[in-house]
Short mmCIF file of C-alpha atoms (C1' of nucleotides) in Angstrom, two decimals:
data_model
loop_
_atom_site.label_atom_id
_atom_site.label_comp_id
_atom_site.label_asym_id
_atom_site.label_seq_id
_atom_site.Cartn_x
_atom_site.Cartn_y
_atom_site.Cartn_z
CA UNK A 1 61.90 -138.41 -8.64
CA UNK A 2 59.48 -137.44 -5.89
CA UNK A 3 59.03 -133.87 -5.22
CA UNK A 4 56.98 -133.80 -1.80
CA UNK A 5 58.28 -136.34 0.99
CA UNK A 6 57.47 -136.79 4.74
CA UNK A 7 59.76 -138.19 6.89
CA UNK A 8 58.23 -139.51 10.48
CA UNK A 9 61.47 -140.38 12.79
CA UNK A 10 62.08 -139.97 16.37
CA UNK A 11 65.89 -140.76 16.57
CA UNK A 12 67.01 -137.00 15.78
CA UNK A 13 70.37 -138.45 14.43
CA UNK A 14 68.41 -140.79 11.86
CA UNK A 15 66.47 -137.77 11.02
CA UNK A 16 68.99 -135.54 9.89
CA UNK A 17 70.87 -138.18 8.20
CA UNK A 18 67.48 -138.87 6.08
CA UNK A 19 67.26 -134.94 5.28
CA UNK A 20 70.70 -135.00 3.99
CA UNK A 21 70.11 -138.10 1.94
CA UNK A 22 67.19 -136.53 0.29
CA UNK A 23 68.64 -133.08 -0.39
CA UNK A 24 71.80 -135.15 -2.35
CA UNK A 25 68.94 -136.74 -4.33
CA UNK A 26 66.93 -133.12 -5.49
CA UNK A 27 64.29 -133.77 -3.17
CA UNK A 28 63.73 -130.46 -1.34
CA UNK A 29 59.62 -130.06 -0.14
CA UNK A 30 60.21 -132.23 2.61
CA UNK A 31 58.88 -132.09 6.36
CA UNK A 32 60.37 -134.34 9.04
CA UNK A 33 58.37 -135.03 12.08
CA UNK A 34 59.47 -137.04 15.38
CA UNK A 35 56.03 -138.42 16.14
CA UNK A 36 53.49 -140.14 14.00
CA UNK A 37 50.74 -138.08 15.49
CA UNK A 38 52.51 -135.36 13.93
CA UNK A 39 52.44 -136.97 10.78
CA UNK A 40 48.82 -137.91 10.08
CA UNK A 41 48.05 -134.34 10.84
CA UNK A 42 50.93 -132.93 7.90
CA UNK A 43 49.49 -135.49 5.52
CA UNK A 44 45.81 -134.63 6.21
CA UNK A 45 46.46 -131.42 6.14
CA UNK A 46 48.57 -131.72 2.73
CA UNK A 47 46.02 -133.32 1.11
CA UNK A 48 42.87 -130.67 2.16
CA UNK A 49 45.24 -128.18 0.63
CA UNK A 50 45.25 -129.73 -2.23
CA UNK A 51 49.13 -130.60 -2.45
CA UNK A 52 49.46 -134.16 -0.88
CA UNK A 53 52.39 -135.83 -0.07
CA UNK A 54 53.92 -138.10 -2.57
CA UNK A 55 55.95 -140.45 -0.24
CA UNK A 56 55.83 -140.99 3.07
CA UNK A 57 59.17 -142.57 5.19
CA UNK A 58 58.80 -143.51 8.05
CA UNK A 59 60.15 -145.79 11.37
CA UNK A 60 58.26 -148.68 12.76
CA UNK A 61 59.02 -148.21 16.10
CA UNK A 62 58.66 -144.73 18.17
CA UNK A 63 60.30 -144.09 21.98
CA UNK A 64 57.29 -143.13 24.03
CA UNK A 65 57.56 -139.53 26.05
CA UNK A 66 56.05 -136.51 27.51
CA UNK A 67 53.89 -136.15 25.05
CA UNK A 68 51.08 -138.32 25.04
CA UNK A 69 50.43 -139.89 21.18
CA UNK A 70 47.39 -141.69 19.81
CA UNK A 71 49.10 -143.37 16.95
CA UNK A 72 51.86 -145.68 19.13
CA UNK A 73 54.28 -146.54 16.20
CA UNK A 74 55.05 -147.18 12.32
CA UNK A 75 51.98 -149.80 11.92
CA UNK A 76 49.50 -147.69 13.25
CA UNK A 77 50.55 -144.84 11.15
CA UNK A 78 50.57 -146.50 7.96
CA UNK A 79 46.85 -148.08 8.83
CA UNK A 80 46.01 -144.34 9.50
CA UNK A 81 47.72 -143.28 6.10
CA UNK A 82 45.82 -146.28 4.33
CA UNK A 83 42.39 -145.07 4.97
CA UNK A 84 42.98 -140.78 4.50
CA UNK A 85 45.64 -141.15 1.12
CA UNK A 86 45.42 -144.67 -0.12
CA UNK A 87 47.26 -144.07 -3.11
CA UNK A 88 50.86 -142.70 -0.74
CA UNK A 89 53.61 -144.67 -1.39
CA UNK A 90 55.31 -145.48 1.79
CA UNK A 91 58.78 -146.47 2.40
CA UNK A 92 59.60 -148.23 5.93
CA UNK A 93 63.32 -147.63 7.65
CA UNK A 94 64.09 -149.30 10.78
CA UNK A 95 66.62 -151.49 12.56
CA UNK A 96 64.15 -154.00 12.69
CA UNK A 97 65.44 -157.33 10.59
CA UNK A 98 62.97 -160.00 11.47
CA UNK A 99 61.36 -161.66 7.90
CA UNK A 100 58.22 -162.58 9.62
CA UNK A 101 57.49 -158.82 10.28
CA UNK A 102 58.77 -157.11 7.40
CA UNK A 103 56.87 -159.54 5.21
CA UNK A 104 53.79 -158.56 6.90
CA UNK A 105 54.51 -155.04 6.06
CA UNK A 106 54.34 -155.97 2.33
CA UNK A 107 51.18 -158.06 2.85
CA UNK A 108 49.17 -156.43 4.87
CA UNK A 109 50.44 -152.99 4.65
CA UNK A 110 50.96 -152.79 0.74
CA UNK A 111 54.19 -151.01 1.64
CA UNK A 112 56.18 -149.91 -1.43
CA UNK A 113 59.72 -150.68 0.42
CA UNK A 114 61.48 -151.46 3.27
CA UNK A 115 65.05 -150.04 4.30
CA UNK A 116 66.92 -151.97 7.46
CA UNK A 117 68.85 -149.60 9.12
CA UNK A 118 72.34 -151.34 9.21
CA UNK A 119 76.02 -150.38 7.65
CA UNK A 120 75.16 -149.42 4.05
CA UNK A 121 71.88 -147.57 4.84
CA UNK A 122 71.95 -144.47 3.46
CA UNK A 123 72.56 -146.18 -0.14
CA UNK A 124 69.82 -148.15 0.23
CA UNK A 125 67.76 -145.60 1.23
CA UNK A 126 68.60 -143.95 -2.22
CA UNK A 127 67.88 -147.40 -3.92
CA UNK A 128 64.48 -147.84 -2.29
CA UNK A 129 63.74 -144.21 -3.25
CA UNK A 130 64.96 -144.77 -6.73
CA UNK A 131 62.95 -148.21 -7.16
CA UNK A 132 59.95 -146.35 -5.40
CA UNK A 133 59.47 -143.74 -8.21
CA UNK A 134 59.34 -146.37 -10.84
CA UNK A 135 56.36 -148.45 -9.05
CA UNK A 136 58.34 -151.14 -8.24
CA UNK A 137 58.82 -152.24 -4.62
CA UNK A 138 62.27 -152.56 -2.77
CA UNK A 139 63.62 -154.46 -0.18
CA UNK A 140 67.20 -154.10 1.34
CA UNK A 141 69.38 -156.88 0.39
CA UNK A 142 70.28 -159.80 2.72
CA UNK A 143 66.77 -159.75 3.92
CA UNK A 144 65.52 -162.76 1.88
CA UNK A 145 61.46 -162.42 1.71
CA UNK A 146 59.77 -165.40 3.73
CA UNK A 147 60.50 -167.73 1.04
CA UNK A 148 59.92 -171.25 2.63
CA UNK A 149 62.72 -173.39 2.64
CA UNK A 150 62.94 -177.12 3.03
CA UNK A 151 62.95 -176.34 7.02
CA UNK A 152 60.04 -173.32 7.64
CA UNK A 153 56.66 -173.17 8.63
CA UNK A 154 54.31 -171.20 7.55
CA UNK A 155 52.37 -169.96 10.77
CA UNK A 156 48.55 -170.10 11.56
CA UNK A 157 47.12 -167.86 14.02
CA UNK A 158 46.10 -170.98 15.69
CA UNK A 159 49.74 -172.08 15.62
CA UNK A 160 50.57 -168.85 17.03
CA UNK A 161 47.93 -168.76 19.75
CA UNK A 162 49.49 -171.72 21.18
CA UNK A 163 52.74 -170.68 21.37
CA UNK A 164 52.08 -167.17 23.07
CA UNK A 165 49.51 -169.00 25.39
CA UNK A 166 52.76 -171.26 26.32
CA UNK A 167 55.32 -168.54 26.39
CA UNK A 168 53.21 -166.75 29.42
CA UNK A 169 53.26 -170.04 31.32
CA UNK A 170 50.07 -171.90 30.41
CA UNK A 171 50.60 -175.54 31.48
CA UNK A 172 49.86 -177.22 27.79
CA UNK A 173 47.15 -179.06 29.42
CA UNK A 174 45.38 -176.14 30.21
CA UNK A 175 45.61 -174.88 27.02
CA UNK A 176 42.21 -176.45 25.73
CA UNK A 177 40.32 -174.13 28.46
CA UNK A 178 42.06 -171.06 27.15
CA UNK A 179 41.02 -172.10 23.53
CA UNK A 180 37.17 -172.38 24.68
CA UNK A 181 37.61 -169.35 26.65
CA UNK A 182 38.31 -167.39 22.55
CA UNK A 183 35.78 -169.70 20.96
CA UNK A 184 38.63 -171.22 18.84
CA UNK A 185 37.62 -174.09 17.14
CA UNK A 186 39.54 -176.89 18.07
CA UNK A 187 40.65 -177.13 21.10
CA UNK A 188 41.16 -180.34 22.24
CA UNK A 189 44.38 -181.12 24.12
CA UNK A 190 45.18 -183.42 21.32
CA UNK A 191 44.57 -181.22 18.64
CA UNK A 192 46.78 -178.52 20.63
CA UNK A 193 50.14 -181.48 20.75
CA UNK A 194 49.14 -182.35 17.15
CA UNK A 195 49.79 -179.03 16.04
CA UNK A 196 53.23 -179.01 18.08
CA UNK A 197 54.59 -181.81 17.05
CA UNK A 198 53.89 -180.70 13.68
CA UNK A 199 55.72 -177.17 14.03
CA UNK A 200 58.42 -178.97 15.76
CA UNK A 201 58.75 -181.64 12.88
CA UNK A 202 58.60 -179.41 10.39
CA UNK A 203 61.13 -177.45 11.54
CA UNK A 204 63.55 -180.05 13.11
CA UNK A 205 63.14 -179.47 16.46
CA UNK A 206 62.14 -181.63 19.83
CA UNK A 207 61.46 -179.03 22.40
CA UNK A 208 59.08 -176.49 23.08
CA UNK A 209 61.53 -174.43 24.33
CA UNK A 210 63.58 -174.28 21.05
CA UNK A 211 60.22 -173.66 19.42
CA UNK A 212 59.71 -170.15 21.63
CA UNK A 213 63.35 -169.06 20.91
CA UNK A 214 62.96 -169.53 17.18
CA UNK A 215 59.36 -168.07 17.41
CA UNK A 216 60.91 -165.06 18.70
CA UNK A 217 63.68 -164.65 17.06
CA UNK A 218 61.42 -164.33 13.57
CA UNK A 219 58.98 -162.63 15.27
CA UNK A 220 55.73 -164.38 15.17
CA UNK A 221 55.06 -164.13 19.09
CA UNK B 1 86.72 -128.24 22.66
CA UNK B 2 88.13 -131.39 20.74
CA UNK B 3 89.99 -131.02 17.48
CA UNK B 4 90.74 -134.51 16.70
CA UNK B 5 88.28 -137.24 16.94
CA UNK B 6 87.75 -140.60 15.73
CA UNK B 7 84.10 -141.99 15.29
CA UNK B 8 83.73 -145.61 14.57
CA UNK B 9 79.71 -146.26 13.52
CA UNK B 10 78.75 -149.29 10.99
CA UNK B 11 75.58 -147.40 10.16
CA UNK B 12 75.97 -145.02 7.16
CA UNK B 13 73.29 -142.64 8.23
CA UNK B 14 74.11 -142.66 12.01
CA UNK B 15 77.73 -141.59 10.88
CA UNK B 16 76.55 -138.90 8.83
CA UNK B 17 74.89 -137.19 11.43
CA UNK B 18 77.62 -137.52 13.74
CA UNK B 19 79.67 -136.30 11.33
CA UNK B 20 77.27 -133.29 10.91
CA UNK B 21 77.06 -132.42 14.75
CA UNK B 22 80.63 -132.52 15.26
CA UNK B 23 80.92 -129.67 12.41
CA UNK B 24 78.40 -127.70 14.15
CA UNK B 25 80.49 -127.53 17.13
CA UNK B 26 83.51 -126.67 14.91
CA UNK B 27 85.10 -130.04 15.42
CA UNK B 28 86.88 -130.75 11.61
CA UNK B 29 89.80 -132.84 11.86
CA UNK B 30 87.66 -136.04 12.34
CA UNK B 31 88.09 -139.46 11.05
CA UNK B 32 85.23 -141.62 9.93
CA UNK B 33 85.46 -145.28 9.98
CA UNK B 34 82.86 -148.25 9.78
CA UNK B 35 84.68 -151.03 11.50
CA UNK B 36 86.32 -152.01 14.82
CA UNK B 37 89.96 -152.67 13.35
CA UNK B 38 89.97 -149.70 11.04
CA UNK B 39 89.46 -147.81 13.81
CA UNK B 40 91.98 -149.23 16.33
CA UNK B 41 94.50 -148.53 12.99
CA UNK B 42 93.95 -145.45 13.11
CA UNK B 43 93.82 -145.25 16.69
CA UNK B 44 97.47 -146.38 16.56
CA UNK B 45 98.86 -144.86 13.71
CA UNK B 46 98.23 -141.37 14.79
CA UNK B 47 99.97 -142.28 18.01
CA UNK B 48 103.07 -143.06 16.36
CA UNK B 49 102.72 -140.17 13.86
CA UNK B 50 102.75 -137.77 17.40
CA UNK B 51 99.00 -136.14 16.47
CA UNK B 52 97.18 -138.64 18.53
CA UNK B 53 93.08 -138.44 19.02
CA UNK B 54 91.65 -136.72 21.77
CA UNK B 55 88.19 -138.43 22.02
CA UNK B 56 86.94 -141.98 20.41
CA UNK B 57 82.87 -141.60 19.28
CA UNK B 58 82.32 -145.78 19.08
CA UNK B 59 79.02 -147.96 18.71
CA UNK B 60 78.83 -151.10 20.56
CA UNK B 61 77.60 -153.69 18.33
CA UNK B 62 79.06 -153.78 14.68
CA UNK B 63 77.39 -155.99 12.20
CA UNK B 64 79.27 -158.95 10.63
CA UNK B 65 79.66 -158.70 6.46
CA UNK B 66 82.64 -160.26 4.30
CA UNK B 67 84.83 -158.33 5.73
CA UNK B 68 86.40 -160.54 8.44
CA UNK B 69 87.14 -158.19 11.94
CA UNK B 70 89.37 -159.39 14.83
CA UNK B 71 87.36 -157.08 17.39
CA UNK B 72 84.25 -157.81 17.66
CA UNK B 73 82.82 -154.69 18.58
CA UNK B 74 82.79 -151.86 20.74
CA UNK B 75 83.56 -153.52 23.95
CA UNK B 76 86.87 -155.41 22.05
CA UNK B 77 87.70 -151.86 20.60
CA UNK B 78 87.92 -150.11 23.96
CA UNK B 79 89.83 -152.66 25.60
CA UNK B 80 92.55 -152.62 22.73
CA UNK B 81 92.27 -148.73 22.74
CA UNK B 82 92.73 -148.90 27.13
CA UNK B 83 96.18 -150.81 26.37
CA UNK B 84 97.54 -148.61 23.87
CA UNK B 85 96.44 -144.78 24.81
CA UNK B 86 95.11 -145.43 28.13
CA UNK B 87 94.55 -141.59 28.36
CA UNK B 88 92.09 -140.87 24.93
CA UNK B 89 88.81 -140.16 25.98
CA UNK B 90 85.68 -142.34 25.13
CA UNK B 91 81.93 -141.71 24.41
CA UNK B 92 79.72 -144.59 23.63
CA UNK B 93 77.15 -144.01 21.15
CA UNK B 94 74.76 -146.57 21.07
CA UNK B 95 70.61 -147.84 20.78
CA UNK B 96 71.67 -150.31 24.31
CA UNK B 97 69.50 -149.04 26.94
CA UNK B 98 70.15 -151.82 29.91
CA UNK B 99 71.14 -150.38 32.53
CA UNK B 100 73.68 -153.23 33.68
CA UNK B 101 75.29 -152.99 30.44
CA UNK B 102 75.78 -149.25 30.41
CA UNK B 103 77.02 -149.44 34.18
CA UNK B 104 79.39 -151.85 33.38
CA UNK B 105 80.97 -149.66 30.84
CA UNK B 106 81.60 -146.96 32.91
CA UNK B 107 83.30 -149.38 35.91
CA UNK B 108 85.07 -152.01 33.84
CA UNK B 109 86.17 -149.81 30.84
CA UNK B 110 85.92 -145.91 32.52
CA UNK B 111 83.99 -144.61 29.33
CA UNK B 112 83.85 -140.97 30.13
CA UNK B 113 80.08 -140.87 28.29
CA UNK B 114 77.41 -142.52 27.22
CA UNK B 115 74.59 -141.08 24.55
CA UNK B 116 71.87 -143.61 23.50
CA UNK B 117 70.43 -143.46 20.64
CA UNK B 118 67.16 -141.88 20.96
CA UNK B 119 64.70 -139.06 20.40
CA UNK B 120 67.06 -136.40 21.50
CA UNK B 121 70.57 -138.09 20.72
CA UNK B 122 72.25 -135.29 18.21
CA UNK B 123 71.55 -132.71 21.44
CA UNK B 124 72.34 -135.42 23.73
CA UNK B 125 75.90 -135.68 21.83
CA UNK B 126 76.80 -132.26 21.80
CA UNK B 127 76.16 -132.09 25.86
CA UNK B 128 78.39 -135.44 25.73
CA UNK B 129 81.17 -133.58 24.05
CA UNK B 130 81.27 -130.58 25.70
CA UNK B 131 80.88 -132.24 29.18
CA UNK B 132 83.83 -134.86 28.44
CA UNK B 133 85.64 -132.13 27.29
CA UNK B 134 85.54 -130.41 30.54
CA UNK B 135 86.69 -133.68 31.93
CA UNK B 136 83.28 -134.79 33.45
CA UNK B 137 81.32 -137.71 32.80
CA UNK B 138 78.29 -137.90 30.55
CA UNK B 139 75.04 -140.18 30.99
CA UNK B 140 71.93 -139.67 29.02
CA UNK B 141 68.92 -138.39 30.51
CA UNK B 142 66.60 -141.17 31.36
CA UNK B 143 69.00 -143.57 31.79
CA UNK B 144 70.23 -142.53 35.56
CA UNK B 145 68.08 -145.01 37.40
CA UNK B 146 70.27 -148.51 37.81
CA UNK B 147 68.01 -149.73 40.17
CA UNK B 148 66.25 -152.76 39.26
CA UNK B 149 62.76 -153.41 39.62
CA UNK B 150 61.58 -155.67 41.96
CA UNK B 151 61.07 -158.07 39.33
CA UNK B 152 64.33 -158.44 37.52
CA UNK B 153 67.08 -160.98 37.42
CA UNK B 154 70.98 -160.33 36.76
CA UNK B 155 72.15 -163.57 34.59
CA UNK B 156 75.10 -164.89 35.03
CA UNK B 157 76.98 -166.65 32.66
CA UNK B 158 75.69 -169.91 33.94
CA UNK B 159 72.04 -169.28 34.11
CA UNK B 160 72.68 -168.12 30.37
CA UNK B 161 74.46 -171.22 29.82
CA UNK B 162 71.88 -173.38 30.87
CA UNK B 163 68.95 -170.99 29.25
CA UNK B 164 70.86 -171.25 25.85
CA UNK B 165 71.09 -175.56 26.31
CA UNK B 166 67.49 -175.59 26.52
CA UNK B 167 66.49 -173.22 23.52
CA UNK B 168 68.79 -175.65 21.62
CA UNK B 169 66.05 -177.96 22.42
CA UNK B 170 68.57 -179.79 25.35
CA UNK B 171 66.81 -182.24 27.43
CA UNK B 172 67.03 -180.72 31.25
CA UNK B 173 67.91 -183.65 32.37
CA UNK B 174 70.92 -183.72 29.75
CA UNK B 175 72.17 -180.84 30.75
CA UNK B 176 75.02 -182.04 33.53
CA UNK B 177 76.37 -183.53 30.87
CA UNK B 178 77.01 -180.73 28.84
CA UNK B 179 78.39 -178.61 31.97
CA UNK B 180 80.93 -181.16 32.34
CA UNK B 181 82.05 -180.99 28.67
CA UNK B 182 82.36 -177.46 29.16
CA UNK B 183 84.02 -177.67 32.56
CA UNK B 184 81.55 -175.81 34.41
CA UNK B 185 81.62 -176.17 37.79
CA UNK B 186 77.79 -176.90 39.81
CA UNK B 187 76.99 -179.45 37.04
CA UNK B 188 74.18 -181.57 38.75
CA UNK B 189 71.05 -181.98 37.82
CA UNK B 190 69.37 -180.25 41.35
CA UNK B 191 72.20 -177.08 40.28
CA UNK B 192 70.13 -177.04 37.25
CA UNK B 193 66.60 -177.17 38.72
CA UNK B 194 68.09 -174.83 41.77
CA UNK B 195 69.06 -172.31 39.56
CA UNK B 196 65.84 -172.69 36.81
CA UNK B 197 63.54 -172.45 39.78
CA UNK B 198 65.54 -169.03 41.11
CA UNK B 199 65.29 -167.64 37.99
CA UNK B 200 61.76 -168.50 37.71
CA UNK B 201 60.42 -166.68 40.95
CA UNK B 202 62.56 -163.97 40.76
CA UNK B 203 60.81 -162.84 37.63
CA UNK B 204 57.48 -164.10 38.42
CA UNK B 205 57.11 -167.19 35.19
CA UNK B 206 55.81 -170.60 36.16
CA UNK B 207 57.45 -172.35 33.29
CA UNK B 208 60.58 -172.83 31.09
CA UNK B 209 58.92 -171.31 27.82
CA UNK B 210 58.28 -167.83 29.74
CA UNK B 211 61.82 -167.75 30.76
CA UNK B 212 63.45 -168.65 27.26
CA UNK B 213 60.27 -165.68 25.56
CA UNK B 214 61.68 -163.35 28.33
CA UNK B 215 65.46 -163.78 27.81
CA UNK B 216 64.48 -163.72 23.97
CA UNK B 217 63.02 -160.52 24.41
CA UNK B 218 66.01 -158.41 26.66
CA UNK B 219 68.58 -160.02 24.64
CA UNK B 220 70.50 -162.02 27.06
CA UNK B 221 70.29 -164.88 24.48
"C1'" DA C 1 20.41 -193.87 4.07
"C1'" DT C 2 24.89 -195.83 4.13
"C1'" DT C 3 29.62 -195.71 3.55
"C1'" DT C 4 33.86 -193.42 3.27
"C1'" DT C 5 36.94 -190.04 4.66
"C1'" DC C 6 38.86 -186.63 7.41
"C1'" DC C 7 39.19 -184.22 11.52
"C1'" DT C 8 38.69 -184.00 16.40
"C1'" DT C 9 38.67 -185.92 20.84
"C1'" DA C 10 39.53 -189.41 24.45
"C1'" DC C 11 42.39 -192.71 26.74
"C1'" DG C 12 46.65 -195.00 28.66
"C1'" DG C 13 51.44 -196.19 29.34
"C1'" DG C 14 56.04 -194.43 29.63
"C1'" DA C 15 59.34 -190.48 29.77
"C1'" DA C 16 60.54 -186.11 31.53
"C1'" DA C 17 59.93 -182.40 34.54
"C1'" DC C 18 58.83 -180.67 39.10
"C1'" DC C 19 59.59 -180.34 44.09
"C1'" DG C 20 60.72 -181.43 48.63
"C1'" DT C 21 64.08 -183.89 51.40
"C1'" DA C 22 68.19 -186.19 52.59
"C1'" DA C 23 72.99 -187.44 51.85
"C1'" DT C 24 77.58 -185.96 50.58
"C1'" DA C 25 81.64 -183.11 49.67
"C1'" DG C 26 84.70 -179.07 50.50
"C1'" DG C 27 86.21 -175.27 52.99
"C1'" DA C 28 86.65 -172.43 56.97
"C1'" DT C 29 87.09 -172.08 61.91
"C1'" DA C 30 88.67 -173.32 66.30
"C1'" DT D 1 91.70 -183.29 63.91
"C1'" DA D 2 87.11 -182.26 64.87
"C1'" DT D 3 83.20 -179.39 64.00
"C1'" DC D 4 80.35 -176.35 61.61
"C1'" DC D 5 78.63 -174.26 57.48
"C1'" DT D 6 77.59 -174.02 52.90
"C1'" DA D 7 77.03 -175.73 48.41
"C1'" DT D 8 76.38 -179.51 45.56
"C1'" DT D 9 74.45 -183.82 44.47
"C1'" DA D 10 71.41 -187.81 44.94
"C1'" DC D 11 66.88 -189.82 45.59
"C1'" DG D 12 61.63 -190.56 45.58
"C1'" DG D 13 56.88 -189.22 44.77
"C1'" DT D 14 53.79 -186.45 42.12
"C1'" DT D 15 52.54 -183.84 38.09
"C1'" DT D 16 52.95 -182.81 33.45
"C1'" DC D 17 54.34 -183.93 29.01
"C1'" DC D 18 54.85 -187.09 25.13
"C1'" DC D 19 53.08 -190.33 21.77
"C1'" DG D 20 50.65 -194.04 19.89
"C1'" DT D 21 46.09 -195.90 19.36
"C1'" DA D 22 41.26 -195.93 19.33
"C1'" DA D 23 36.68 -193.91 19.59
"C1'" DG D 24 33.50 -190.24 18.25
"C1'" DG D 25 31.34 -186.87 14.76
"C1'" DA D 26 30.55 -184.17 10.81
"C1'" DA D 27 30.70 -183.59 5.92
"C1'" DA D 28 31.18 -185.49 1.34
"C1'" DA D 29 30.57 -189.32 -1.80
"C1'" DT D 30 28.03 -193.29 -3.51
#
DNA sequence: ATTTTCCTTACGGGAAACCGTAATAGGATA
DNA sequence: TATCCTATTACGGTTTCCCGTAAGGAAAAT
């Protein structure tokens, strides 16, 4: 089991619910940390003295205060972390349940596992810490990975400049100017209701309207 | 201070903690439970027993597993607790930080506190106790402004009627139909635009897709 | 170089949304 | 009852969206 933990969480109740957690599992070199600025420094400072950090927990998303931060939440952190300790295995725990964004924490991120705060959390967190030791990645259950069903789309960022473009009230016709604006490569009003009706087909739906909702509700815009 | 206290909290770690700070203020003859029903069980059974609760700790949203609830939440749970001990004091623990919400707990159910879940909640929840204890009301800090910006809207259940039609992917021009299924009263078309358009300049959006991202994002759908 | 293919763009007719205005209904007041 | 006031509904013209078809253009294949 890991020996050396760090623990970045603003929510003081999560926080000391976290410490507990760990101490029932033997883990007792920890540090916990309410902002993420705070945590860079521990781990840089861990690893110049020669002891790094073996695991690193933290939130995704951090209340903004006082005190003025450079890092502004779990992403940036974990970038941070990437470059200064590449080799830290990082566990994510937050409330936040939507597929598109937790997958892109496993992508992009490499995290090692992800923990949704919700009713059986503090046994997960054990499982994810468990699975974590052995190298193998963990994610809490009844968040099914992005695997495609018959009705799901796989999202371009052209798909997605679209939609945000249309979400902050860009008439669709106007959309081509905004794409030539970027230097995106097509951008043809056609193109742009090609690509809608094929999102919307694909997933069943008529509107563009039901198109934001969903679009939001997995977190892509 | 309280002796007897119920906390009702689907989150395993957020319970823990609460559980921890009550100890530290030398509150032990607490109760623990991670749904609405339990809780209103308990609720009643110690009245009958004669060693009622003095103070109900609740959450207000309580995530749906197998186990089938008849309240729905903390909202339900109050209300039922209002009928039978009209008397037992309430704090709300909770991550809601909308101000209309909040107000409305404190005027339609007479909470006696509220502590959101933040950076600062565990102190936040030991002010709550020991100012509801004294019989005062507790709000937490950074939450006492309820005036809206200039740019805000209060829904009512009609404008979230008609927002929820067209993220279904409703044609507008449908949408009297639907009222009049539903028995709602303005059901014309105009009503519809009327009320879109309203919406629309109160918050500053041009079109329906900034409305539906918008209502997307504070939750009102 | 020519043809084929695929992708992008342009055009046009019909549907829906947008917006101002007028007609109507219901309730309150006198 | 008659009148006023407000809210709801109905209507028409303009804009935008929707969707099918056709033209243009670049890259690959022959």
């Amino acid at each position: 089991m890991f020996k050396k933990v760090l623990i970045a969480e603003d929510h003081e109740i999560a926080n000391i619910s976290v410490q507990k957690t760990l101490e029932e599992l033997g883990i007792t070199e920890n540090k916990y940390v309410y902002y993420c600025d705070h945590a860079l420094s521990w781990i840089r400072n861990a690893l110049r003295s020669g002891a790094p950090y073996e695991l690193l927990i933290t939130d995704l998303y951090f209340e903004d205060d006082h005190n003025e931060q450079q890092l502004s939440g779990g992403v940036e952190l974990i970038k941070a972390v990437r470059e200064l300790q590449p080799g830290l295995k990082v566990i994510v725990f937050s409330a936040e349940n939507r597929p598109a964004i937790i997958d892109d924490l496993f992508k992009t991120l490499a995290i090692d596992g992800y923990v949704r705060k919700a009713r059986r959390d503090a046994q997960h967190l054990k499982e994810a810490l468990q699975a974590v030791c052995g190298h193998k990645t963990y994610l809490s259950p009844g968040l099914k990975q992005t695997g495609k069903g018959h009705n799901s789309h796989e999202f371009s960022s052209f798909d997605v400049t679209i939609i945000s473009l249309l979400s902050q009230g860009i008439l669709q016709k106007d959309i081509p100017y905004y794409l030539q604006q970027k230097g995106i490569k097509p951008s043809g009003l056609s193109s742009v209701e090609k690509r809608l009706n094929l999102m919307k087909e694909v997933l069943g739906f008529s509107k563009n309207e039901q198109l934001i909702a969903y679009c939001k509700d997995i977190g892509v815009i």
